[in-house]
mmCIF file of C-alpha atoms and ligand atoms in Angstrom:
data_model
loop_
_atom_site.group_PDB
_atom_site.id
_atom_site.type_symbol
_atom_site.label_atom_id
_atom_site.label_comp_id
_atom_site.label_asym_id
_atom_site.label_seq_id
_atom_site.Cartn_x
_atom_site.Cartn_y
_atom_site.Cartn_z
ATOM 1 C CA MET V 19 -2.227 38.441 -26.268
ATOM 2 C CA LEU V 20 -3.841 37.912 -29.653
ATOM 3 C CA ILE V 21 -1.984 34.632 -30.168
ATOM 4 C CA TYR V 22 -2.996 33.472 -26.692
ATOM 5 C CA GLU V 23 -6.657 33.921 -27.577
ATOM 6 C CA PHE V 24 -6.268 31.606 -30.543
ATOM 7 C CA ILE V 25 -4.962 28.731 -28.477
ATOM 8 C CA ASP V 26 -7.651 26.201 -27.628
ATOM 9 C CA ASP V 27 -8.317 26.229 -23.837
ATOM 10 C CA SER V 28 -7.516 22.529 -23.543
ATOM 11 C CA VAL V 29 -3.973 23.190 -24.797
ATOM 12 C CA LYS V 30 -3.736 26.066 -22.329
ATOM 13 C CA ASN V 31 -4.398 23.570 -19.564
ATOM 14 C CA ASN V 32 -1.799 21.067 -20.858
ATOM 15 C CA MET V 33 -4.512 18.527 -21.413
ATOM 16 C CA ILE V 34 -3.499 17.503 -24.921
ATOM 17 C CA LEU V 35 -0.478 15.203 -25.052
ATOM 18 C CA ASN V 36 1.205 14.140 -28.256
ATOM 19 C CA LYS V 37 1.496 10.500 -27.123
ATOM 20 C CA PHE V 38 0.523 8.320 -24.171
ATOM 21 C CA PRO V 39 2.585 9.114 -21.061
ATOM 22 C CA THR V 40 5.110 6.465 -19.994
ATOM 23 C CA ALA V 41 3.742 4.102 -17.343
ATOM 24 C CA ASP V 42 5.747 5.987 -14.722
ATOM 25 C CA GLU V 43 4.405 9.383 -15.757
ATOM 26 C CA PHE V 44 0.900 8.007 -16.085
ATOM 27 C CA TYR V 45 0.697 6.838 -12.472
ATOM 28 C CA LYS V 46 2.587 9.814 -11.039
ATOM 29 C CA THR V 47 0.825 12.599 -12.868
ATOM 30 C CA TYR V 48 -2.480 11.433 -14.312
ATOM 31 C CA TRP V 49 -3.985 8.302 -12.747
ATOM 32 C CA GLY V 50 -6.831 9.472 -10.507
ATOM 33 C CA ARG V 51 -5.637 13.076 -10.756
ATOM 34 C CA LYS V 52 -5.733 14.636 -14.153
ATOM 35 C CA PRO V 53 -7.552 14.100 -17.451
ATOM 36 C CA PHE V 54 -5.668 14.055 -20.740
ATOM 37 C CA VAL V 55 -6.294 13.665 -24.453
ATOM 38 C CA VAL V 56 -3.986 11.931 -26.933
ATOM 39 C CA ARG V 57 -4.785 12.426 -30.583
ATOM 40 C CA GLY V 58 -4.398 9.387 -32.841
ATOM 41 C CA ALA V 59 -3.291 7.224 -29.895
ATOM 42 C CA VAL V 60 -4.880 4.100 -31.370
ATOM 43 C CA ASP V 61 -4.025 3.108 -34.946
ATOM 44 C CA GLN V 62 -6.961 3.339 -37.321
ATOM 45 C CA GLU V 63 -6.466 -0.251 -38.489
ATOM 46 C CA VAL V 64 -7.240 -1.543 -34.947
ATOM 47 C CA PHE V 65 -10.837 -0.388 -35.395
ATOM 48 C CA SER V 66 -11.548 -2.706 -38.314
ATOM 49 C CA ASP V 67 -11.543 -5.674 -35.878
ATOM 50 C CA LEU V 68 -13.747 -3.990 -33.272
ATOM 51 C CA ILE V 69 -17.509 -4.255 -33.058
ATOM 52 C CA ASP V 70 -19.560 -2.195 -35.546
ATOM 53 C CA GLY V 71 -22.887 -0.459 -34.986
ATOM 54 C CA ASP V 72 -25.086 -3.236 -36.404
ATOM 55 C CA THR V 73 -23.447 -5.962 -34.324
ATOM 56 C CA LEU V 74 -23.725 -3.709 -31.265
ATOM 57 C CA ALA V 75 -27.467 -3.305 -31.921
ATOM 58 C CA GLY V 76 -27.633 -7.121 -32.206
ATOM 59 C CA LEU V 77 -26.143 -7.476 -28.704
ATOM 60 C CA ALA V 78 -28.785 -5.083 -27.375
ATOM 61 C CA LEU V 79 -31.492 -7.614 -28.380
ATOM 62 C CA GLU V 80 -30.049 -10.212 -25.986
ATOM 63 C CA GLU V 81 -31.694 -10.876 -22.645
ATOM 64 C CA ASP V 82 -28.510 -11.142 -20.541
ATOM 65 C CA ILE V 83 -26.582 -8.232 -22.016
ATOM 66 C CA LYS V 84 -26.831 -4.852 -20.311
ATOM 67 C CA SER V 85 -27.827 -2.146 -22.755
ATOM 68 C CA ARG V 86 -29.631 1.180 -22.750
ATOM 69 C CA ILE V 87 -30.816 3.805 -25.194
ATOM 70 C CA VAL V 88 -30.680 7.462 -24.193
ATOM 71 C CA ILE V 89 -32.795 9.987 -26.085
ATOM 72 C CA THR V 90 -31.929 13.663 -25.802
ATOM 73 C CA GLU V 91 -34.236 16.694 -26.124
ATOM 74 C CA SER V 92 -33.413 20.388 -25.988
ATOM 75 C CA ASP V 93 -34.658 20.410 -22.368
ATOM 76 C CA ALA V 94 -32.523 17.908 -20.401
ATOM 77 C CA ALA V 95 -35.403 17.328 -17.966
ATOM 78 C CA GLN V 96 -37.244 15.629 -20.857
ATOM 79 C CA TRP V 97 -34.513 13.121 -21.688
ATOM 80 C CA ALA V 98 -35.387 9.415 -21.665
ATOM 81 C CA CYS V 99 -33.349 6.325 -20.833
ATOM 82 C CA HIS V 100 -34.704 2.894 -21.832
ATOM 83 C CA HIS V 101 -33.106 -0.349 -20.748
ATOM 84 C CA GLY V 102 -32.663 -3.370 -23.014
ATOM 85 C CA PRO V 103 -33.230 -5.998 -24.208
ATOM 86 C CA PHE V 104 -34.778 -4.227 -27.212
ATOM 87 C CA ALA V 105 -36.880 -5.564 -30.065
ATOM 88 C CA ALA V 106 -35.211 -5.153 -33.482
ATOM 89 C CA GLU V 107 -38.058 -2.859 -34.615
ATOM 90 C CA HIS V 108 -37.255 -0.456 -31.785
ATOM 91 C CA PHE V 109 -34.254 0.863 -33.725
ATOM 92 C CA SER V 110 -36.275 1.858 -36.805
ATOM 93 C CA SER V 111 -38.472 4.112 -34.652
ATOM 94 C CA LEU V 112 -35.546 6.178 -33.328
ATOM 95 C CA GLY V 113 -34.803 8.436 -36.285
ATOM 96 C CA ASP V 114 -31.354 9.654 -37.246
ATOM 97 C CA ARG V 115 -30.636 12.218 -34.520
ATOM 98 C CA ASN V 116 -30.477 12.672 -30.747
ATOM 99 C CA TRP V 117 -30.071 9.156 -29.443
ATOM 100 C CA SER V 118 -27.335 6.801 -28.352
ATOM 101 C CA LEU V 119 -27.178 3.099 -27.638
ATOM 102 C CA LEU V 120 -24.774 1.930 -24.910
ATOM 103 C CA VAL V 121 -23.830 -1.712 -24.317
ATOM 104 C CA GLN V 122 -21.699 -3.021 -21.435
ATOM 105 C CA ASN V 123 -19.084 -5.837 -21.286
ATOM 106 C CA VAL V 124 -18.755 -5.852 -25.047
ATOM 107 C CA GLU V 125 -15.250 -7.398 -24.911
ATOM 108 C CA GLN V 126 -16.725 -10.605 -23.461
ATOM 109 C CA TYR V 127 -19.422 -10.983 -26.126
ATOM 110 C CA HIS V 128 -17.438 -9.735 -29.119
ATOM 111 C CA THR V 129 -13.996 -10.865 -28.104
ATOM 112 C CA ASP V 130 -12.179 -9.133 -30.992
ATOM 113 C CA THR V 131 -13.163 -5.829 -29.387
ATOM 114 C CA ALA V 132 -10.755 -6.745 -26.569
ATOM 115 C CA LYS V 133 -7.887 -6.233 -29.055
ATOM 116 C CA LEU V 134 -8.263 -2.569 -28.188
ATOM 117 C CA LEU V 135 -6.805 -3.363 -24.757
ATOM 118 C CA ARG V 136 -3.360 -3.907 -26.291
ATOM 119 C CA SER V 137 -3.065 -0.128 -26.439
ATOM 120 C CA PHE V 138 -3.522 0.047 -22.656
ATOM 121 C CA ASP V 139 -0.870 -2.282 -21.283
ATOM 122 C CA PHE V 140 0.421 0.597 -19.135
ATOM 123 C CA SER V 141 -2.933 0.617 -17.305
ATOM 124 C CA PRO V 142 -3.788 -1.751 -14.389
ATOM 125 C CA ARG V 143 -5.430 -4.389 -16.571
ATOM 126 C CA TRP V 144 -6.398 -6.442 -13.487
ATOM 127 C CA LEU V 145 -8.696 -3.589 -12.408
ATOM 128 C CA MET V 146 -10.420 -3.311 -15.768
ATOM 129 C CA ASP V 147 -14.141 -3.795 -15.456
ATOM 130 C CA ASP V 148 -15.356 -3.795 -19.027
ATOM 131 C CA ILE V 149 -15.411 -2.091 -22.393
ATOM 132 C CA MET V 150 -18.703 -0.267 -22.793
ATOM 133 C CA VAL V 151 -19.438 0.705 -26.375
ATOM 134 C CA SER V 152 -21.761 3.461 -27.517
ATOM 135 C CA TYR V 153 -23.196 4.122 -30.925
ATOM 136 C CA SER V 154 -24.590 7.644 -31.172
ATOM 137 C CA THR V 155 -26.284 9.828 -33.751
ATOM 138 C CA PRO V 156 -25.761 13.611 -34.079
ATOM 139 C CA GLY V 157 -27.017 15.316 -30.933
ATOM 140 C CA GLY V 158 -26.675 12.023 -29.005
ATOM 141 C CA SER V 159 -25.296 12.266 -25.450
ATOM 142 C CA VAL V 160 -25.717 10.787 -21.995
ATOM 143 C CA GLY V 161 -25.417 14.270 -20.516
ATOM 144 C CA SER V 162 -22.934 15.811 -18.122
ATOM 145 C CA HIS V 163 -22.078 13.269 -15.456
ATOM 146 C CA THR V 164 -19.354 11.748 -13.342
ATOM 147 C CA ASP V 165 -18.384 8.087 -13.046
ATOM 148 C CA SER V 166 -16.975 6.220 -10.035
ATOM 149 C CA TYR V 167 -14.445 4.568 -12.313
ATOM 150 C CA HIS V 168 -11.415 5.608 -14.326
ATOM 151 C CA VAL V 169 -12.147 5.567 -18.019
ATOM 152 C CA PHE V 170 -10.337 5.798 -21.336
ATOM 153 C CA LEU V 171 -12.808 7.078 -23.920
ATOM 154 C CA VAL V 172 -11.522 5.779 -27.228
ATOM 155 C CA GLN V 173 -13.115 7.425 -30.224
ATOM 156 C CA GLY V 174 -13.966 5.077 -33.097
ATOM 157 C CA MET V 175 -15.733 6.339 -36.189
ATOM 158 C CA GLY V 176 -17.351 9.785 -36.265
ATOM 159 C CA CYS V 177 -16.785 12.946 -34.361
ATOM 160 C CA ARG V 178 -17.768 14.115 -30.871
ATOM 161 C CA GLN V 179 -17.332 17.254 -28.827
ATOM 162 C CA TRP V 180 -16.378 16.610 -25.184
ATOM 163 C CA THR V 181 -16.292 18.984 -22.249
ATOM 164 C CA ILE V 182 -14.133 17.754 -19.370
ATOM 165 C CA GLY V 183 -14.002 19.166 -15.848
ATOM 166 C CA ARG V 184 -10.682 20.349 -14.423
ATOM 167 C CA THR V 185 -11.247 19.134 -10.865
ATOM 168 C CA PRO V 186 -13.379 16.384 -9.309
ATOM 169 C CA VAL V 187 -17.000 17.234 -8.498
ATOM 170 C CA GLN V 188 -17.492 17.468 -4.726
ATOM 171 C CA ASN V 189 -21.274 17.480 -4.478
ATOM 172 C CA GLU V 190 -23.180 15.884 -7.262
ATOM 173 C CA ASP V 191 -26.508 17.571 -7.807
ATOM 174 C CA CYS V 192 -28.432 15.746 -10.512
ATOM 175 C CA ILE V 193 -31.600 16.603 -12.437
ATOM 176 C CA ASP V 194 -34.573 15.028 -10.655
ATOM 177 C CA GLY V 195 -36.891 12.518 -12.221
ATOM 178 C CA LEU V 196 -34.512 11.074 -14.841
ATOM 179 C CA ASP V 197 -33.452 7.438 -15.006
ATOM 180 C CA LEU V 198 -29.999 8.836 -15.740
ATOM 181 C CA LYS V 199 -27.597 10.889 -13.644
ATOM 182 C CA VAL V 200 -27.260 14.278 -15.357
ATOM 183 C CA LEU V 201 -25.548 17.080 -13.425
ATOM 184 C CA LYS V 202 -27.741 20.147 -12.986
ATOM 185 C CA ALA V 203 -24.733 22.423 -13.264
ATOM 186 C CA GLY V 204 -23.431 20.864 -16.502
ATOM 187 C CA VAL V 205 -19.663 20.655 -17.002
ATOM 188 C CA GLU V 206 -17.345 23.574 -16.553
ATOM 189 C CA GLY V 207 -14.045 22.756 -18.156
ATOM 190 C CA ASN V 208 -12.059 22.242 -21.344
ATOM 191 C CA SER V 209 -13.630 21.455 -24.685
ATOM 192 C CA VAL V 210 -12.114 19.090 -27.155
ATOM 193 C CA GLU V 211 -13.306 17.611 -30.418
ATOM 194 C CA VAL V 212 -12.301 13.995 -31.045
ATOM 195 C CA SER V 213 -12.236 11.718 -34.073
ATOM 196 C CA ILE V 214 -11.031 8.206 -34.849
ATOM 197 C CA GLY V 215 -8.105 7.007 -32.717
ATOM 198 C CA ASP V 216 -8.216 9.869 -30.197
ATOM 199 C CA VAL V 217 -8.248 8.819 -26.531
ATOM 200 C CA ILE V 218 -9.433 10.792 -23.500
ATOM 201 C CA TYR V 219 -8.552 9.699 -19.957
ATOM 202 C CA ILE V 220 -11.057 10.730 -17.270
ATOM 203 C CA PRO V 221 -10.330 10.064 -13.563
ATOM 204 C CA PRO V 222 -13.202 9.115 -11.220
ATOM 205 C CA HIS V 223 -15.582 11.951 -10.265
ATOM 206 C CA PHE V 224 -14.424 14.364 -12.992
ATOM 207 C CA ALA V 225 -17.490 15.688 -14.827
ATOM 208 C CA HIS V 226 -17.610 15.033 -18.557
ATOM 209 C CA GLU V 227 -20.060 15.277 -21.378
ATOM 210 C CA GLY V 228 -19.779 14.136 -24.987
ATOM 211 C CA VAL V 229 -22.106 15.363 -27.705
ATOM 212 C CA THR V 230 -22.052 13.660 -31.082
ATOM 213 C CA GLN V 231 -21.533 15.712 -34.205
ATOM 214 C CA GLU V 232 -21.196 12.908 -36.744
ATOM 215 C CA GLU V 233 -22.563 9.374 -36.237
ATOM 216 C CA ALA V 234 -20.034 7.984 -33.763
ATOM 217 C CA MET V 235 -18.812 4.953 -31.872
ATOM 218 C CA THR V 236 -17.053 5.404 -28.530
ATOM 219 C CA PHE V 237 -15.266 2.613 -26.663
ATOM 220 C CA SER V 238 -15.124 3.243 -22.901
ATOM 221 C CA VAL V 239 -12.444 1.167 -21.195
ATOM 222 C CA GLY V 240 -13.444 1.353 -17.523
ATOM 223 C CA PHE V 241 -11.499 0.508 -14.328
ATOM 224 C CA LEU V 242 -13.688 0.077 -11.263
ATOM 225 C CA GLY V 243 -12.427 -0.847 -7.801
ATOM 226 C CA PRO V 244 -14.581 -2.761 -5.294
ATOM 227 C CA LYS V 245 -16.046 -1.318 -2.106
ATOM 228 C CA ILE V 246 -14.723 -2.614 1.239
ATOM 229 C CA SER V 247 -18.139 -4.124 1.988
ATOM 230 C CA GLU V 248 -18.126 -6.029 -1.318
ATOM 231 C CA MET V 249 -14.665 -7.417 -0.627
ATOM 232 C CA LEU V 250 -15.524 -8.457 2.933
ATOM 233 C CA VAL V 251 -18.612 -10.333 1.773
ATOM 234 C CA GLU V 252 -16.746 -12.077 -1.049
ATOM 235 C CA TYR V 253 -13.677 -12.894 1.042
ATOM 236 C CA GLY V 254 -15.951 -14.219 3.798
ATOM 237 C CA ASP V 255 -17.626 -16.553 1.281
ATOM 238 C CA TYR V 256 -14.224 -17.720 0.062
ATOM 239 C CA LEU V 257 -13.041 -18.497 3.609
ATOM 240 C CA GLU V 258 -16.236 -20.438 4.256
ATOM 241 C CA GLN V 259 -15.943 -22.460 1.029
ATOM 242 C CA GLN V 260 -12.238 -23.180 1.474
ATOM 243 C CA GLU V 261 -12.602 -23.744 5.231
ATOM 244 C CA LEU V 262 -9.791 -21.311 6.028
ATOM 245 C CA HIS V 263 -9.372 -18.916 8.993
ATOM 246 C CA ASN V 264 -12.910 -19.786 9.963
ATOM 247 C CA LYS V 265 -12.644 -20.739 13.611
ATOM 248 C CA ARG V 266 -15.453 -19.713 15.883
ATOM 249 C CA TYR V 267 -14.897 -17.097 18.579
ATOM 250 C CA LEU V 268 -15.165 -18.943 21.896
ATOM 251 C CA GLY V 269 -15.044 -16.071 24.351
ATOM 252 C CA GLN V 270 -11.482 -16.930 25.433
ATOM 253 C CA GLY V 271 -10.007 -14.884 28.295
ATOM 254 C CA LEU V 272 -13.201 -13.111 29.323
ATOM 255 C CA ASP V 273 -13.392 -11.727 32.838
ATOM 256 C CA ALA V 274 -15.840 -9.799 35.003
ATOM 257 C CA CYS V 275 -15.497 -6.702 32.762
ATOM 258 C CA SER V 276 -17.451 -8.583 30.134
ATOM 259 C CA ALA V 277 -20.378 -9.481 32.347
ATOM 260 C CA ALA V 278 -23.796 -8.545 31.062
ATOM 261 C CA PHE V 279 -23.870 -6.624 27.771
ATOM 262 C CA GLU V 280 -20.504 -4.941 27.430
ATOM 263 C CA ILE V 281 -17.929 -6.216 24.932
ATOM 264 C CA ASP V 282 -14.802 -5.108 26.737
ATOM 265 C CA PRO V 283 -11.709 -3.794 24.850
ATOM 266 C CA ASP V 284 -9.795 -7.102 25.265
ATOM 267 C CA ALA V 285 -12.621 -9.034 23.693
ATOM 268 C CA GLN V 286 -12.853 -6.466 20.886
ATOM 269 C CA ASN V 287 -9.126 -6.802 20.269
ATOM 270 C CA LEU V 288 -9.283 -10.576 20.090
ATOM 271 C CA LEU V 289 -12.137 -10.445 17.577
ATOM 272 C CA ARG V 290 -10.303 -7.817 15.552
ATOM 273 C CA SER V 291 -7.044 -9.760 15.579
ATOM 274 C CA ASP V 292 -8.784 -12.868 14.200
ATOM 275 C CA LEU V 293 -10.057 -10.775 11.306
ATOM 276 C CA VAL V 294 -6.654 -9.158 10.791
ATOM 277 C CA ALA V 295 -4.977 -12.607 10.772
ATOM 278 C CA ALA V 296 -7.328 -13.703 8.022
ATOM 279 C CA LEU V 297 -6.472 -10.568 6.023
ATOM 280 C CA GLN V 298 -2.723 -10.791 6.565
ATOM 281 C CA SER V 299 -2.472 -14.376 5.362
ATOM 282 C CA ASP V 300 -1.267 -15.702 2.011
ATOM 283 C CA ASP V 301 -4.837 -16.897 1.566
ATOM 284 C CA PHE V 302 -5.874 -13.270 1.198
ATOM 285 C CA SER V 303 -3.269 -12.753 -1.558
ATOM 286 C CA ARG V 304 -4.520 -15.862 -3.271
ATOM 287 C CA TRP V 305 -8.125 -14.726 -2.937
ATOM 288 C CA LEU V 306 -7.271 -11.296 -4.395
ATOM 289 C CA ALA V 307 -6.041 -13.012 -7.552
ATOM 290 C CA VAL V 308 -9.264 -15.050 -7.666
ATOM 291 C CA TYR V 309 -11.450 -12.014 -7.010
ATOM 292 C CA PHE V 310 -9.959 -9.717 -9.623
ATOM 293 C CA SER V 311 -10.000 -12.377 -12.316
ATOM 294 C CA THR V 312 -13.710 -13.060 -11.781
ATOM 295 C CA PRO V 313 -15.942 -11.353 -14.343
ATOM 296 C CA THR V 314 -17.877 -8.571 -12.651
ATOM 297 C CA HIS V 315 -21.072 -9.575 -14.387
ATOM 298 C CA ASP V 316 -22.727 -12.861 -13.440
ATOM 299 C CA ASP V 317 -23.797 -13.897 -16.912
ATOM 300 C CA ILE V 318 -20.269 -14.199 -18.279
ATOM 301 C CA GLU V 319 -19.048 -17.758 -18.374
ATOM 302 C CA SER V 320 -15.603 -18.891 -17.413
ATOM 303 C CA MET V 321 -13.204 -20.214 -20.001
ATOM 304 C CA GLY V 322 -13.981 -23.972 -19.632
ATOM 305 C CA ALA V 323 -11.695 -26.735 -20.783
ATOM 306 C CA ARG V 324 -10.847 -27.586 -24.391
ATOM 307 C CA ASP V 325 -12.838 -30.522 -25.851
ATOM 308 C CA LYS V 326 -9.709 -32.126 -27.258
ATOM 309 C CA PRO V 327 -6.876 -31.537 -24.784
ATOM 310 C CA PHE V 328 -3.280 -31.668 -26.035
ATOM 311 C CA LEU V 329 -0.459 -33.675 -24.533
ATOM 312 C CA SER V 330 2.622 -31.692 -23.670
ATOM 313 C CA ALA V 331 4.548 -33.396 -26.518
ATOM 314 C CA GLU V 332 1.870 -32.409 -29.065
ATOM 315 C CA LEU V 333 1.989 -28.791 -27.973
ATOM 316 C CA LEU V 334 5.777 -28.817 -28.106
ATOM 317 C CA ALA V 335 5.684 -30.235 -31.643
ATOM 318 C CA CYS V 336 3.426 -27.346 -32.778
ATOM 319 C CA LEU V 337 5.799 -24.813 -31.221
ATOM 320 C CA GLN V 338 8.780 -26.532 -32.847
ATOM 321 C CA GLU V 339 7.025 -26.241 -36.222
ATOM 322 C CA GLY V 340 7.100 -22.490 -35.653
ATOM 323 C CA GLN V 341 3.543 -21.910 -34.432
ATOM 324 C CA VAL V 342 3.037 -19.094 -31.937
ATOM 325 C CA LEU V 343 0.816 -19.254 -28.845
ATOM 326 C CA TYR V 344 -1.136 -16.119 -27.964
ATOM 327 C CA ARG V 345 -3.204 -14.969 -25.024
ATOM 328 C CA PRO V 346 -6.507 -13.426 -26.183
ATOM 329 C CA GLU V 347 -7.042 -10.025 -24.599
ATOM 330 C CA HIS V 348 -10.568 -10.639 -23.266
ATOM 331 C CA ILE V 349 -9.448 -13.387 -20.872
ATOM 332 C CA LYS V 350 -9.610 -12.198 -17.276
ATOM 333 C CA ILE V 351 -6.317 -12.854 -15.539
ATOM 334 C CA SER V 352 -4.828 -11.565 -12.335
ATOM 335 C CA MET V 353 -1.802 -12.441 -10.291
ATOM 336 C CA THR V 354 -0.473 -11.787 -6.802
ATOM 337 C CA THR V 355 2.725 -12.782 -5.022
ATOM 338 C CA SER V 356 2.676 -14.853 -1.830
ATOM 339 C CA SER V 357 5.142 -14.508 1.016
ATOM 340 C CA ASP V 358 7.222 -17.450 -0.334
ATOM 341 C CA GLY V 359 7.750 -15.515 -3.584
ATOM 342 C CA GLY V 360 5.431 -17.800 -5.577
ATOM 343 C CA ILE V 361 2.870 -16.236 -7.873
ATOM 344 C CA ASN V 362 -0.838 -16.922 -7.578
ATOM 345 C CA LEU V 363 -2.082 -16.926 -11.143
ATOM 346 C CA ALA V 364 -5.868 -16.821 -11.462
ATOM 347 C CA VAL V 365 -7.922 -16.999 -14.614
ATOM 348 C CA TYR V 366 -11.674 -16.346 -14.629
ATOM 349 C CA GLY V 367 -11.883 -16.757 -10.864
ATOM 350 C CA ALA V 368 -9.896 -20.015 -10.588
ATOM 351 C CA VAL V 369 -6.340 -20.351 -9.330
ATOM 352 C CA VAL V 370 -3.946 -22.105 -11.663
ATOM 353 C CA GLU V 371 -1.574 -24.140 -9.497
ATOM 354 C CA THR V 372 1.924 -22.798 -9.968
ATOM 355 C CA ASP V 373 5.234 -23.000 -8.172
ATOM 356 C CA VAL V 374 8.061 -20.494 -7.900
ATOM 357 C CA ALA V 375 9.730 -22.154 -10.917
ATOM 358 C CA HIS V 376 6.953 -20.702 -13.084
ATOM 359 C CA ASN V 377 7.556 -17.092 -12.094
ATOM 360 C CA LYS V 378 9.483 -16.251 -15.271
ATOM 361 C CA LEU V 379 6.722 -17.571 -17.519
ATOM 362 C CA ILE V 380 4.048 -15.787 -15.509
ATOM 363 C CA HIS V 381 5.950 -12.511 -15.701
ATOM 364 C CA TRP V 382 6.267 -13.111 -19.422
ATOM 365 C CA LEU V 383 2.510 -13.636 -19.766
ATOM 366 C CA ASN V 384 1.978 -10.432 -17.805
ATOM 367 C CA GLN V 385 4.016 -8.435 -20.276
ATOM 368 C CA ASN V 386 3.552 -10.221 -23.577
ATOM 369 C CA SER V 387 0.593 -11.596 -25.432
ATOM 370 C CA THR V 388 2.502 -14.211 -27.489
ATOM 371 C CA ILE V 389 4.996 -16.962 -26.830
ATOM 372 C CA SER V 390 7.026 -18.968 -29.328
ATOM 373 C CA MET V 391 9.943 -21.398 -29.310
ATOM 374 C CA LYS V 392 12.444 -18.565 -29.618
ATOM 375 C CA ASP V 393 11.327 -17.211 -26.219
ATOM 376 C CA PHE V 394 11.995 -20.502 -24.413
ATOM 377 C CA ASP V 395 15.605 -19.771 -23.520
ATOM 378 C CA LEU V 396 14.476 -16.873 -21.345
ATOM 379 C CA LEU V 397 11.819 -18.843 -19.523
ATOM 380 C CA GLY V 398 13.603 -21.557 -17.555
ATOM 381 C CA ASP V 399 13.190 -25.318 -17.243
ATOM 382 C CA GLN V 400 11.543 -26.579 -20.437
ATOM 383 C CA ASP V 401 9.664 -29.524 -18.867
ATOM 384 C CA LYS V 402 8.047 -27.357 -16.215
ATOM 385 C CA LEU V 403 7.349 -24.686 -18.794
ATOM 386 C CA MET V 404 5.624 -27.172 -21.090
ATOM 387 C CA ARG V 405 3.509 -28.508 -18.223
ATOM 388 C CA LEU V 406 2.124 -25.050 -17.440
ATOM 389 C CA LEU V 407 1.751 -24.038 -21.084
ATOM 390 C CA THR V 408 -0.135 -27.253 -21.824
ATOM 391 C CA TYR V 409 -2.432 -26.663 -18.891
ATOM 392 C CA LEU V 410 -3.124 -23.078 -19.982
ATOM 393 C CA TYR V 411 -3.668 -24.191 -23.586
ATOM 394 C CA ASN V 412 -6.082 -26.960 -22.521
ATOM 395 C CA GLN V 413 -7.980 -24.455 -20.361
ATOM 396 C CA ASN V 414 -8.473 -22.092 -23.321
ATOM 397 C CA VAL V 415 -6.194 -19.419 -21.896
ATOM 398 C CA LEU V 416 -3.695 -19.755 -24.755
ATOM 399 C CA PHE V 417 -4.401 -20.338 -28.446
ATOM 400 C CA PHE V 418 -2.373 -20.958 -31.600
HETATM 401 C C1 SIN U 3 -20.746 7.706 -24.190
HETATM 402 O O1 SIN U 3 -20.089 6.965 -24.929
HETATM 403 O O2 SIN U 3 -21.542 8.521 -24.661
HETATM 404 C C2 SIN U 3 -20.625 7.674 -22.715
HETATM 405 C C3 SIN U 3 -19.282 7.374 -22.225
HETATM 406 C C4 SIN U 3 -19.024 7.964 -20.850
HETATM 407 O O3 SIN U 3 -19.178 9.126 -20.630
HETATM 408 O O4 SIN U 3 -18.598 7.261 -19.915
HETATM 409 CO CO1 CO U 4 -18.803 8.763 -18.342
#
């Protein structure tokens, strides 16, 4: 009994794992269901490439970048949330306690921060929304809250105390009058203290609250799915632009049951089946790849083409010299399979034309971030391979 009392309650609830679960275990046991903590999951040396506090503050001065500062008080009803852009002088007025700065989409503005994503290849990278980064001083917090997304909270420098709910919150009741969603009831759950390299996974709607003990940086890798309404609007726009599945309903087959104002069941079914046909097509698969590779924030530009494109032979010569191509982690890519077995590869919202012969290379790009001459034997026809690699290189998807 005495020993039991000494065990931290998070261990009691099997929340602390000694390494990341395998991909299989992750989706079966944790994804959307159960929080976990892995100590030292990310190597300390990874953090030296990621954004630091000063550069983060620099991003918060920019007009197009979403940032906020949250100031805590002993009474949560008095907390303040200010939205950026901020003037540089703003930071000197904040003092050294009880505030945090949070900046969204950091991996697109400080692309080295995306290197963190290499630790999360078991996650659905296509669903990743952004890396939000917070810098916080002792006492800094955004309060107890839930998010609609899945999140890995990766602790950088410093030390924070988190409380994590054991089950999802059913009815969110938030403190009134704050420009911030803070749960009135706080968080009832397990407490855990984290330091550099520790990772917490929080499923959607699980309450959590982090309070900073030592000046800290937290990297939140978030995965947010779209709402049906958002997808219907976007897919509708795509069909209109591409002139696909966009025939007009002509009232075919109507009879006396549809006189006056009633849309009879046959007419409803015909309208519904036109929509279903549009959703069941390969065009929908193709659009999904486009949609999930589009940055979720309007201000982020697509990759654009290289100023000095390479010929296939030039690229091959570099590879033959022993150079290695790599895919930077911030580039938004998604892929879907069509009914003919071909893969729709989309990068930053644009489909890269591919045929079935490229499937091996595309699978390779899905699982690896580098490619060199020694990998060629595994990847099929060299001419076709070089054509696609050259295209991807010239579009700034691959780099030496
Ligand atoms: C934070 O870094 O303080 C907030 C992260 C979160 O709870 O999502
Ligand atoms: Co959160």
